CSV table of C-alpha atoms in Angstrom, one decimal:
chain,number,residue,atom,x,y,z
K,204,MET,CA,46.2,-27.3,57.3
K,205,ALA,CA,46.6,-29.3,60.5
K,206,PRO,CA,43.4,-31.3,61.2
K,207,ALA,CA,43.9,-30.8,64.9
K,208,ILE,CA,43.4,-27.0,64.5
K,209,LEU,CA,40.2,-27.4,62.5
K,210,LEU,CA,38.9,-30.0,65.0
K,211,ALA,CA,39.6,-27.6,67.9
K,212,PHE,CA,37.7,-24.8,66.3
K,213,ILE,CA,34.7,-27.1,65.5
K,214,ILE,CA,34.7,-28.3,69.1
K,215,GLY,CA,34.7,-24.7,70.4
K,216,TYR,CA,32.0,-23.8,68.0
K,217,PHE,CA,29.7,-26.5,69.3
K,218,LEU,CA,30.4,-25.7,72.9
K,219,VAL,CA,29.1,-22.2,72.1
K,220,LEU,CA,25.9,-23.7,70.6
K,221,ILE,CA,25.3,-25.9,73.6
K,222,LEU,CA,25.8,-22.9,75.9
K,223,ILE,CA,23.2,-21.0,73.8
K,224,SER,CA,20.8,-24.0,74.2
K,225,TRP,CA,21.2,-24.0,78.0
K,226,LEU,CA,20.6,-20.2,78.2
K,227,THR,CA,17.4,-20.3,76.0
K,228,SER,CA,15.9,-23.4,77.5
K,229,ARG,CA,16.6,-23.2,81.2
K,230,LYS,CA,13.4,-21.3,82.0
K,231,SER,CA,11.1,-23.2,79.7
K,232,SER,CA,11.5,-26.4,77.7
K,233,ASP,CA,7.9,-27.4,77.2
K,234,ASN,CA,6.2,-28.3,73.9
K,235,ASP,CA,5.0,-24.7,73.1
K,236,THR,CA,8.7,-23.6,73.4
K,237,PHE,CA,9.9,-26.5,71.2
K,238,PHE,CA,7.3,-26.2,68.5
K,239,VAL,CA,6.7,-22.5,68.0
K,240,ALA,CA,9.0,-20.7,70.5
K,241,ASN,CA,5.9,-19.5,72.3
K,242,ARG,CA,5.1,-17.4,69.2
K,243,ASN,CA,7.3,-14.7,70.5
K,244,SER,CA,10.3,-14.7,68.1
K,245,LYS,CA,11.8,-11.4,66.8
K,246,TRP,CA,11.1,-11.2,63.1
K,247,TYR,CA,14.7,-9.9,62.3
K,248,LEU,CA,16.3,-12.9,64.0
K,249,VAL,CA,14.0,-15.3,62.2
K,250,ALA,CA,14.9,-13.6,58.9
K,251,PHE,CA,18.6,-13.7,59.4
K,252,GLY,CA,18.6,-17.2,60.8
K,253,MET,CA,16.6,-18.5,57.7
K,254,ILE,CA,19.5,-17.6,55.5
K,255,GLY,CA,21.5,-20.4,57.2
K,256,THR,CA,18.7,-22.8,56.9
K,257,ALA,CA,18.0,-22.1,53.3
K,258,LEU,CA,21.6,-22.3,52.3
K,259,SER,CA,22.7,-25.8,53.1
K,260,GLY,CA,26.3,-27.2,53.1
K,261,VAL,CA,25.5,-28.5,49.6
K,262,THR,CA,24.8,-25.0,48.4
K,263,PHE,CA,28.0,-23.8,50.2
K,264,ILE,CA,30.1,-26.2,48.2
K,265,SER,CA,28.1,-26.9,45.0
K,266,VAL,CA,27.0,-23.4,43.9
K,267,PRO,CA,30.6,-22.1,43.7
K,268,GLY,CA,31.7,-25.4,42.1
K,269,LYS,CA,29.1,-25.3,39.4
K,270,VAL,CA,30.3,-21.9,38.1
K,271,GLY,CA,33.1,-23.7,36.2
K,272,ALA,CA,31.3,-27.0,35.6
K,273,PRO,CA,31.9,-28.7,32.2
K,274,THR,CA,28.2,-28.2,31.4
K,275,GLY,CA,28.8,-24.4,31.1
K,276,ASP,CA,26.7,-23.3,34.0
K,277,GLN,CA,28.6,-20.1,34.8
K,278,PHE,CA,26.1,-17.8,36.7
K,279,ALA,CA,23.0,-19.6,35.4
K,280,TYR,CA,22.1,-20.4,38.9
K,281,PHE,CA,21.1,-16.8,39.5
K,282,GLN,CA,18.2,-17.4,37.1
K,283,PHE,CA,16.9,-20.0,39.6
K,284,VAL,CA,17.5,-17.5,42.5
K,285,LEU,CA,15.3,-14.9,40.8
K,286,GLY,CA,12.6,-17.5,40.7
K,287,ASN,CA,13.2,-18.2,44.4
K,288,ALA,CA,12.7,-14.5,45.1
K,289,VAL,CA,9.3,-14.4,43.5
K,290,GLY,CA,8.3,-17.6,45.2
K,291,PHE,CA,9.2,-16.1,48.6
K,292,ILE,CA,7.0,-13.1,47.8
K,293,LEU,CA,4.1,-15.3,47.0
K,294,ILE,CA,4.6,-17.3,50.2
K,295,ALA,CA,4.6,-14.1,52.2
K,296,THR,CA,1.4,-12.8,50.6
K,297,VAL,CA,-0.7,-16.0,50.0
K,298,LEU,CA,0.4,-18.8,52.3
K,299,LEU,CA,1.5,-17.1,55.5
K,300,PRO,CA,-1.8,-15.2,55.9
K,301,LEU,CA,-3.6,-18.5,55.6
K,302,TYR,CA,-1.4,-20.2,58.2
K,303,TYR,CA,-1.8,-17.3,60.6
K,304,ARG,CA,-5.5,-17.1,60.2
K,305,LEU,CA,-5.9,-20.8,61.1
K,306,LYS,CA,-3.3,-20.5,63.9
K,307,LEU,CA,-1.5,-23.6,62.7
K,308,THR,CA,1.4,-25.3,64.5
K,309,SER,CA,1.8,-27.9,61.7
K,310,ILE,CA,1.0,-26.4,58.3
K,311,TYR,CA,-0.4,-29.7,57.1
K,312,SER,CA,-3.4,-29.4,59.5
K,313,TYR,CA,-4.9,-27.2,56.9
K,314,ILE,CA,-5.2,-30.2,54.5
K,315,GLU,CA,-7.4,-32.1,57.0
K,316,THR,CA,-9.9,-29.3,57.0
K,317,ALA,CA,-9.8,-28.7,53.3
K,318,LEU,CA,-9.5,-32.2,51.9
K,319,GLY,CA,-9.8,-34.9,54.6
K,320,THR,CA,-7.9,-37.1,57.0
K,321,TRP,CA,-6.2,-39.4,54.5
K,322,SER,CA,-5.1,-36.3,52.5
K,323,TYR,CA,-3.8,-34.7,55.7
K,324,LYS,CA,-1.7,-37.8,56.6
K,325,THR,CA,-0.5,-38.1,53.1
K,326,ALA,CA,0.8,-34.5,53.1
K,327,ALA,CA,2.5,-34.9,56.4
K,328,GLY,CA,4.0,-38.2,55.4
K,329,ILE,CA,5.4,-36.7,52.2
K,330,PHE,CA,7.1,-34.1,54.3
K,331,LEU,CA,8.6,-36.6,56.8
K,332,ILE,CA,10.0,-38.9,54.0
K,333,SER,CA,11.3,-36.1,51.9
K,334,ARG,CA,12.8,-34.0,54.6
K,335,THR,CA,14.5,-37.1,56.2
K,336,ILE,CA,16.1,-38.1,53.0
K,337,GLY,CA,16.9,-34.5,52.0
K,338,SER,CA,18.5,-33.7,55.3
K,339,ALA,CA,20.4,-37.0,55.4
K,340,PHE,CA,21.6,-36.4,51.9
K,341,ARG,CA,22.9,-32.8,52.7
K,342,LEU,CA,24.6,-33.9,56.0
K,343,TYR,CA,26.1,-36.9,54.2
K,344,LEU,CA,27.8,-34.8,51.6
K,345,VAL,CA,29.3,-32.5,54.2
K,346,VAL,CA,30.3,-35.4,56.5
K,347,ILE,CA,32.3,-36.7,53.6
K,348,VAL,CA,34.4,-33.5,53.6
K,349,LEU,CA,34.8,-33.6,57.4
K,350,GLN,CA,35.9,-37.2,57.2
K,351,LYS,CA,38.4,-36.5,54.4
K,352,PHE,CA,40.1,-33.5,55.8
K,353,ILE,CA,39.8,-34.2,59.6
K,354,PHE,CA,38.6,-37.5,60.9
K,355,ASP,CA,40.5,-39.8,58.5
K,356,ASN,CA,43.7,-38.5,60.1
K,357,TYR,CA,42.6,-39.9,63.4
K,358,HIS,CA,41.4,-43.2,61.8
K,359,ILE,CA,37.9,-42.5,63.0
K,360,PRO,CA,35.3,-44.6,61.1
K,361,PHE,CA,32.7,-42.8,59.0
K,362,ALA,CA,29.9,-44.1,61.1
K,363,VAL,CA,31.4,-42.6,64.3
K,364,THR,CA,31.8,-39.3,62.5
K,365,VAL,CA,28.1,-39.2,61.6
K,366,LEU,CA,27.2,-40.3,65.1
K,367,ILE,CA,29.2,-37.5,66.6
K,368,CYS,CA,27.6,-34.9,64.3
K,369,LEU,CA,24.1,-36.0,65.1
K,370,VAL,CA,24.7,-36.3,68.9
K,371,LEU,CA,26.0,-32.7,68.8
K,372,ILE,CA,22.9,-31.5,67.0
K,373,TRP,CA,20.6,-33.4,69.3
K,374,SER,CA,22.4,-32.0,72.4
K,375,TYR,CA,21.6,-28.4,71.6
K,376,THR,CA,18.1,-28.9,70.2
K,377,PHE,CA,16.3,-31.5,72.3
K,378,LYS,CA,15.2,-29.1,75.1
K,379,GLY,CA,14.7,-25.6,73.5
K,380,GLY,CA,13.7,-26.8,70.0
K,381,LEU,CA,12.7,-23.8,67.9
K,382,LYS,CA,13.4,-21.2,70.6
K,383,THR,CA,17.0,-22.4,70.7
K,384,ILE,CA,17.3,-22.7,66.9
K,385,ILE,CA,16.1,-19.1,66.2
K,386,ILE,CA,19.3,-18.0,68.2
K,387,THR,CA,21.7,-20.6,67.0
K,388,ASP,CA,20.7,-20.3,63.4
K,389,SER,CA,21.3,-16.5,63.6
K,390,LEU,CA,24.8,-17.2,64.9
K,391,GLN,CA,25.4,-19.9,62.3
K,392,THR,CA,24.2,-17.6,59.5
K,393,LEU,CA,26.7,-15.0,60.8
K,394,PHE,CA,29.5,-17.5,60.4
K,395,LEU,CA,28.2,-18.5,57.0
K,396,VAL,CA,27.9,-15.0,55.6
K,397,SER,CA,31.2,-14.0,57.1
K,398,SER,CA,32.9,-17.0,55.5
K,399,VAL,CA,31.6,-16.1,52.1
K,400,PHE,CA,32.9,-12.5,52.3
K,401,LEU,CA,36.2,-13.5,54.0
K,402,SER,CA,36.7,-16.2,51.3
K,403,ILE,CA,36.4,-13.5,48.6
K,404,PHE,CA,38.9,-11.3,50.5
K,405,PHE,CA,41.5,-14.1,50.9
K,406,ILE,CA,41.2,-15.2,47.3
K,407,CYS,CA,41.5,-11.6,46.1
K,408,ARG,CA,44.5,-11.0,48.2
K,409,SER,CA,46.1,-14.2,46.8
K,410,LEU,CA,45.4,-12.9,43.3
K,411,HIS,CA,46.6,-9.4,44.2
K,412,LEU,CA,43.3,-7.8,43.3
K,413,ASN,CA,41.3,-5.3,45.1
K,414,VAL,CA,37.4,-5.5,45.3
K,415,PHE,CA,36.8,-3.4,42.1
K,416,GLU,CA,39.6,-5.3,40.2
K,417,ALA,CA,38.0,-8.6,41.3
K,418,ALA,CA,34.6,-7.6,40.1
K,419,GLU,CA,36.0,-6.5,36.7
K,420,THR,CA,38.0,-9.7,36.4
K,421,ILE,CA,34.9,-11.8,37.1
K,422,LYS,CA,32.9,-9.7,34.6
K,423,ASN,CA,35.5,-10.3,31.8
K,424,SER,CA,36.0,-14.0,32.7
K,425,SER,CA,34.4,-16.9,31.0
K,426,TYR,CA,32.3,-17.6,34.1
K,427,SER,CA,30.0,-14.5,34.3
K,428,LYS,CA,27.1,-15.3,31.9
K,429,ILE,CA,23.8,-15.1,33.8
K,430,PHE,CA,21.0,-15.3,31.3
K,431,PHE,CA,20.6,-18.2,28.9
K,432,TRP,CA,18.1,-17.9,26.1
K,433,ASN,CA,19.2,-20.4,23.5
K,434,ASP,CA,18.1,-24.1,23.0
K,435,PHE,CA,14.9,-24.1,25.0
K,436,LEU,CA,14.2,-27.7,24.2
K,437,SER,CA,17.5,-29.3,25.0
K,438,SER,CA,19.2,-26.9,27.5
K,439,LYS,CA,18.6,-27.2,31.2
K,440,LEU,CA,20.0,-23.7,31.6
K,441,HIS,CA,17.3,-21.9,29.7
K,442,PHE,CA,16.0,-18.9,31.6
K,443,THR,CA,12.3,-20.1,31.5
K,444,LYS,CA,13.2,-23.5,33.0
K,445,GLN,CA,15.4,-22.1,35.7
K,446,PHE,CA,13.1,-19.2,36.7
K,447,LEU,CA,9.9,-21.3,36.7
K,448,GLY,CA,11.7,-24.1,38.5
K,449,GLY,CA,13.0,-21.7,41.1
K,450,LEU,CA,9.6,-20.2,41.6
K,451,PHE,CA,7.6,-23.4,42.1
K,452,ILE,CA,10.3,-25.3,44.0
K,453,THR,CA,10.4,-22.4,46.5
K,454,ILE,CA,6.6,-22.5,46.9
K,455,ALA,CA,6.7,-26.3,47.4
K,456,MET,CA,9.9,-26.8,49.3
K,457,VAL,CA,9.7,-23.7,51.5
K,458,GLY,CA,6.0,-22.5,51.6
K,459,LEU,CA,4.7,-26.1,51.9
K,460,ASP,CA,7.5,-27.3,54.1
K,461,GLN,CA,7.1,-27.4,57.9
K,462,ASP,CA,10.8,-26.7,58.4
K,463,LEU,CA,11.0,-23.2,56.9
K,464,MET,CA,7.5,-22.2,57.8
K,465,GLN,CA,7.8,-23.3,61.4
K,466,LYS,CA,10.1,-20.4,62.0
K,467,ASN,CA,7.7,-17.9,60.4
K,468,LEU,CA,4.9,-19.2,62.6
K,469,SER,CA,6.9,-18.4,65.7
K,470,CYS,CA,6.6,-14.6,65.0
K,471,LYS,CA,4.1,-12.6,67.0
K,472,ASN,CA,1.7,-11.8,64.1
K,473,ILE,CA,1.4,-11.9,60.4
K,474,GLY,CA,2.8,-8.4,59.9
K,475,GLU,CA,6.1,-9.4,61.5
K,476,ALA,CA,6.2,-12.8,59.7
K,477,GLN,CA,5.8,-10.9,56.4
K,478,LYS,CA,8.5,-8.4,57.3
K,479,ASN,CA,10.8,-11.4,58.0
K,480,MET,CA,10.0,-13.0,54.6
K,481,PHE,CA,10.6,-9.8,52.6
K,482,SER,CA,13.9,-8.9,54.3
K,483,PHE,CA,15.0,-12.5,54.1
K,484,THR,CA,14.3,-12.5,50.3
K,485,ALA,CA,16.5,-9.4,49.7
K,486,VAL,CA,19.4,-10.9,51.7
K,487,PHE,CA,19.1,-14.3,50.1
K,488,VAL,CA,19.4,-12.8,46.6
K,489,VAL,CA,22.4,-10.7,47.5
K,490,ILE,CA,24.3,-13.6,49.3
K,491,ASN,CA,23.8,-15.9,46.3
K,492,ILE,CA,25.5,-13.3,44.1
K,493,PHE,CA,28.5,-13.5,46.4
K,494,PHE,CA,28.4,-17.3,46.4
K,495,LEU,CA,28.7,-17.2,42.6
K,496,SER,CA,31.4,-14.7,42.7
K,497,VAL,CA,33.4,-17.0,45.1
K,498,GLY,CA,33.0,-19.7,42.4
K,499,ALA,CA,34.4,-17.5,39.6
K,500,LEU,CA,37.3,-16.4,41.7
K,501,LEU,CA,38.1,-20.0,42.7
K,502,TYR,CA,38.3,-21.1,39.1
K,503,ILE,CA,40.4,-18.1,38.2
K,504,TYR,CA,42.8,-18.9,41.1
K,505,ALA,CA,42.8,-22.6,40.1
K,506,ALA,CA,43.8,-21.8,36.6
K,507,LYS,CA,46.6,-19.5,37.7
K,508,ASN,CA,48.0,-22.1,40.1
K,509,SER,CA,47.4,-25.2,37.9
K,510,ILE,CA,45.0,-26.8,40.5
K,511,SER,CA,42.7,-29.6,39.3
K,512,VAL,CA,40.0,-31.6,41.1
K,513,SER,CA,38.1,-34.7,40.2
K,514,LYS,CA,34.8,-33.2,41.1
K,515,THR,CA,33.6,-29.6,41.1
K,516,ASP,CA,32.3,-30.0,44.6
K,517,TYR,CA,35.9,-30.5,45.7
K,518,LEU,CA,37.2,-27.2,44.4
K,519,TYR,CA,36.2,-24.9,47.2
K,520,PRO,CA,37.4,-27.2,50.1
K,521,THR,CA,40.6,-28.1,48.3
K,522,ILE,CA,41.7,-24.5,47.7
K,523,ALA,CA,40.5,-23.2,51.1
K,524,LEU,CA,42.0,-26.0,53.1
K,525,ASN,CA,45.2,-26.6,51.2
K,526,TYR,CA,46.4,-23.4,49.5
K,527,LEU,CA,45.1,-20.2,51.2
K,528,GLY,CA,46.6,-20.6,54.7
K,529,VAL,CA,45.4,-21.3,58.2
K,530,LEU,CA,42.9,-18.5,58.7
K,531,PRO,CA,41.1,-19.0,55.4
K,532,ALA,CA,40.9,-22.8,56.1
K,533,ILE,CA,39.3,-22.2,59.6
K,534,VAL,CA,36.9,-19.6,58.0
K,535,PHE,CA,35.8,-22.2,55.4
K,536,MET,CA,35.3,-25.0,57.8
K,537,LEU,CA,33.3,-22.9,60.1
K,538,GLY,CA,31.2,-21.6,57.3
K,539,LEU,CA,30.6,-25.1,56.0
K,540,THR,CA,29.8,-26.4,59.4
K,541,ALA,CA,27.4,-23.5,60.0
K,542,ALA,CA,25.6,-24.1,56.7
K,543,THR,CA,25.2,-27.8,57.4
K,544,PHE,CA,24.1,-27.7,60.9
K,545,ALA,CA,21.8,-24.8,60.5
K,546,THR,CA,19.9,-26.9,58.0
K,547,THR,CA,20.0,-30.2,59.9
K,548,ASP,CA,19.1,-28.9,63.4
K,549,SER,CA,16.1,-27.0,61.9
K,550,ALA,CA,15.0,-30.1,60.0
K,551,LEU,CA,15.3,-32.4,63.0
K,552,THR,CA,13.1,-30.0,65.0
K,553,ALA,CA,10.5,-29.7,62.2
K,554,LEU,CA,10.4,-33.5,61.8
K,555,THR,CA,9.8,-33.9,65.4
K,556,THR,CA,7.1,-31.2,65.4
K,557,SER,CA,5.2,-32.6,62.4
K,558,PHE,CA,5.2,-36.2,63.8
K,559,CYS,CA,4.0,-35.0,67.2
K,560,ILE,CA,1.2,-32.9,65.7
K,561,ASP,CA,0.2,-34.7,62.6
K,562,PHE,CA,0.5,-38.4,63.8
K,563,LEU,CA,0.4,-38.2,67.5
K,564,ASN,CA,-2.2,-35.4,67.6
K,565,PHE,CA,-0.5,-33.3,70.3
K,566,ASN,CA,-2.7,-30.3,69.1
K,567,LYS,CA,-5.8,-32.2,70.1
K,568,LYS,CA,-4.7,-33.1,73.6
K,569,GLU,CA,-5.9,-31.2,76.7
K,570,ASN,CA,-2.4,-30.4,78.1
K,571,THR,CA,0.3,-30.6,75.5
K,572,ASN,CA,2.9,-29.3,78.1
K,573,SER,CA,2.4,-32.1,80.6
K,574,LYS,CA,5.5,-34.1,81.6
K,575,GLN,CA,4.2,-37.2,79.8
K,576,MET,CA,3.8,-35.2,76.5
K,577,VAL,CA,7.2,-33.5,76.8
K,578,SER,CA,8.8,-36.9,77.5
K,579,LEU,CA,7.1,-38.4,74.4
K,580,ARG,CA,8.4,-35.5,72.3
K,581,HIS,CA,11.9,-36.3,73.6
K,582,TRP,CA,11.6,-39.9,72.4
K,583,VAL,CA,10.3,-38.8,68.9
K,584,HIS,CA,13.3,-36.4,68.7
K,585,ILE,CA,15.7,-39.3,69.5
K,586,GLY,CA,13.9,-41.5,67.0
K,587,PHE,CA,14.4,-39.1,64.1
K,588,SER,CA,18.0,-38.6,65.1
K,589,VAL,CA,18.5,-42.4,64.8
K,590,LEU,CA,16.6,-42.4,61.5
K,591,LEU,CA,18.9,-39.7,60.0
K,592,PHE,CA,21.9,-41.7,61.2
K,593,LEU,CA,20.7,-44.9,59.6
K,594,THR,CA,19.8,-43.1,56.3
K,595,ILE,CA,23.3,-41.6,56.0
K,596,ILE,CA,24.9,-45.0,56.7
K,597,ILE,CA,22.8,-46.5,53.9
K,598,PHE,CA,23.9,-43.7,51.5
K,599,ASN,CA,27.5,-44.5,52.5
K,600,SER,CA,27.1,-48.2,52.0
K,601,ILE,CA,25.7,-47.7,48.5
K,602,ASN,CA,29.0,-46.0,47.7
K,603,ASN,CA,27.7,-44.7,44.4
K,604,ASP,CA,27.2,-41.0,44.0
K,605,ALA,CA,24.8,-41.4,41.0
K,606,VAL,CA,22.5,-43.7,43.0
K,607,VAL,CA,22.5,-41.5,46.1
K,608,SER,CA,21.8,-38.4,44.0
K,609,ALA,CA,18.9,-40.3,42.3
K,610,ILE,CA,17.4,-41.2,45.7
K,611,PHE,CA,17.6,-37.5,46.7
K,612,LYS,CA,16.1,-36.5,43.4
K,613,VAL,CA,13.2,-38.9,43.8
K,614,ALA,CA,12.6,-37.5,47.3
K,615,SER,CA,12.5,-34.0,46.0
K,616,TYR,CA,9.8,-35.1,43.5
K,617,THR,CA,7.5,-35.8,46.3
K,618,TYR,CA,7.1,-32.1,47.0
K,619,GLY,CA,5.3,-31.8,43.7
K,620,PRO,CA,2.1,-33.5,45.1
K,621,LEU,CA,2.0,-31.0,47.9
K,622,LEU,CA,1.6,-28.3,45.3
K,623,GLY,CA,-1.3,-30.2,43.8
K,624,LEU,CA,-2.9,-30.9,47.3
K,625,TYR,CA,-2.7,-27.2,48.4
K,626,SER,CA,-3.8,-25.9,45.0
K,627,PHE,CA,-6.9,-28.1,45.1
K,628,GLY,CA,-7.7,-27.0,48.6
K,629,LEU,CA,-7.2,-23.3,48.0
K,630,PHE,CA,-8.8,-23.0,44.5
K,631,VAL,CA,-11.4,-25.8,44.2
K,632,LYS,CA,-14.1,-25.1,46.8
K,633,ASN,CA,-17.1,-26.9,45.3
K,634,ARG,CA,-15.7,-30.4,44.9
K,635,GLN,CA,-14.7,-33.1,47.5
K,636,VAL,CA,-11.8,-35.5,46.8
K,637,GLN,CA,-12.0,-39.2,47.2
K,638,ASP,CA,-9.9,-39.1,50.3
K,639,LYS,CA,-8.8,-42.6,50.4
K,640,LEU,CA,-7.5,-42.4,46.8
K,641,VAL,CA,-5.2,-39.4,47.6
K,642,PRO,CA,-2.2,-41.4,48.8
K,643,PHE,CA,-2.3,-43.4,45.5
K,644,ILE,CA,-2.5,-40.2,43.4
K,645,CYS,CA,0.4,-38.7,45.3
K,646,LEU,CA,2.5,-41.9,44.8
K,647,VAL,CA,1.8,-42.1,41.0
K,648,SER,CA,2.6,-38.5,40.2
K,649,PRO,CA,6.3,-38.4,41.2
K,650,LEU,CA,6.8,-41.8,39.5
K,651,VAL,CA,5.4,-40.5,36.3
K,652,CYS,CA,7.6,-37.4,36.7
K,653,TYR,CA,10.7,-39.6,37.2
K,654,PHE,CA,9.8,-41.4,34.0
K,655,LEU,CA,9.4,-38.1,32.2
K,656,SER,CA,12.8,-36.9,33.4
K,657,THR,CA,14.6,-39.9,32.0
K,658,SER,CA,12.5,-40.3,28.8
K,659,SER,CA,11.5,-36.8,27.7
K,660,LYS,CA,14.0,-36.5,25.0
K,661,LYS,CA,12.4,-39.4,23.1
K,662,LEU,CA,8.9,-38.6,24.0
K,663,LEU,CA,8.8,-34.8,23.7
K,664,GLY,CA,11.0,-34.1,20.6
K,665,GLY,CA,14.3,-33.5,22.4
K,666,TYR,CA,12.8,-31.5,25.3
K,667,VAL,CA,14.9,-31.9,28.5
K,668,PHE,CA,13.3,-31.2,31.9
K,669,ASP,CA,15.0,-29.4,34.8
K,670,ASN,CA,13.5,-28.0,38.0
K,671,GLU,CA,10.3,-27.0,36.1
K,672,LEU,CA,9.3,-30.6,36.3
K,673,ILE,CA,7.8,-29.8,39.6
K,674,ILE,CA,5.1,-27.9,37.8
K,675,VAL,CA,4.1,-31.0,35.9
K,676,ASN,CA,4.3,-33.0,39.1
K,677,GLY,CA,1.8,-30.6,40.8
K,678,LEU,CA,-0.5,-30.6,37.8
K,679,ILE,CA,-0.6,-34.4,37.6
K,680,THR,CA,-1.7,-34.5,41.3
K,681,PHE,CA,-4.2,-31.6,40.9
K,682,PHE,CA,-5.9,-33.2,37.8
K,683,GLY,CA,-5.8,-36.6,39.5
K,684,LEU,CA,-7.7,-35.1,42.5
K,685,LEU,CA,-10.1,-33.3,40.1
K,686,LEU,CA,-10.9,-36.4,38.1
K,687,THR,CA,-11.6,-38.5,41.1
K,688,SER,CA,-13.5,-35.8,43.1
K,689,HIS,CA,-17.3,-35.3,43.2
K,690,ARG,CA,-19.4,-32.1,43.5
K,691,LYS,CA,-20.1,-31.2,47.2
K,692,SER,CA,-23.7,-31.0,48.3
K,693,LEU,CA,-25.2,-27.6,48.6
K,694,GLN,CA,-25.4,-28.0,52.4
K,695,THR,CA,-21.7,-29.0,52.6
K,696,THR,CA,-20.6,-26.1,50.3
K,697,VAL,CA,-22.6,-23.6,52.3
């Protein structure tokens, strides 16, 4: 596949996004537009666009790749997806009504009322750190693919590739913010979903299978096992671990994450926001079935054509870009680009929003839409773009996949304390936390969990943690808050 053709399509793709940005922000580019899209978003656009945000470029590459991993994953990821689905329903029925009742722009403002200022700043800080590292990590993995298959051919340095990607994202988000992203993410989700279905079509055609024959082939293959019930202690694939991990990770990393919730808060009312979440959940489950099906078909195709790769993450791009032809290659690259940038543009907007509201107190100013405040928001937006650039360059300079993955894993642990903070605020009404101790408790909890993840075999009789570790993380924070809290006075409680 000629790199020039791929590059031409990506340039054209971004020109379309920039055009959409101009059309959506030409009448209004104030802070209300940027932060919450004037609370006038159509629920069905939000629901469809959230698919692209929830399914990052890492998911696009890694989920199909894991199907045939040496660890025997097969379709085990679907157990995690089922947990996700229940988590989305709980978010729609418990957290969204709370956010709408309080008319929040930043969801962390709730913590200030429930627990105190230090707790509030800690929750917002956790999001800023975790989302910066997480978004940088996801973009980094995809930039590596772009570098390998396109930009290396033009001898463009990695740092320049990263800079190009971030400048493009900044260019179509800095004015319209969330209002633009609601539209661009819908377009990017269309590319993402189309690429999955078209990939299945192209692979089936290469294998001379129709849809029904492909389904039967997948069912009879060695890749189709979904539910794992054996070896509860030592297997990370056990249904209980995967389902509970999916459930609580969704609550923490979606329901308590400014990025995903900001889109929901742009709907007109709670009813439309809930319709968005329920419809999004249904589509999310179905699209993941197709991602897993792509993985099975890729491994069947690879076995038939004696294709081998050094890493499972390279399987999908290698086959799509080198074996299936020009059109499948373009479809794959557009899908990968859409998945990546739908996640990154949304994160950049959410980071800017959280910092402006939670640390610069935009919501407490008399006129948040003044020229001075809009200008300040522009500078914050540039600042986070630079921060993402520097973080990705650091990841690349480490040049060790295991170390970079460990950094991302530690960052993901920090969502556990958010579970503890929100649980305490929601369910413990008669006690007051020691507000200044909260940052310390939220720091200790993920460190303890990282120790458990590396030592549980010895300490817990062979038990191996997977995603369900986030439950332990939340519980450590919750009980830390409980132990250091004191009973509220009757006057305060009333």
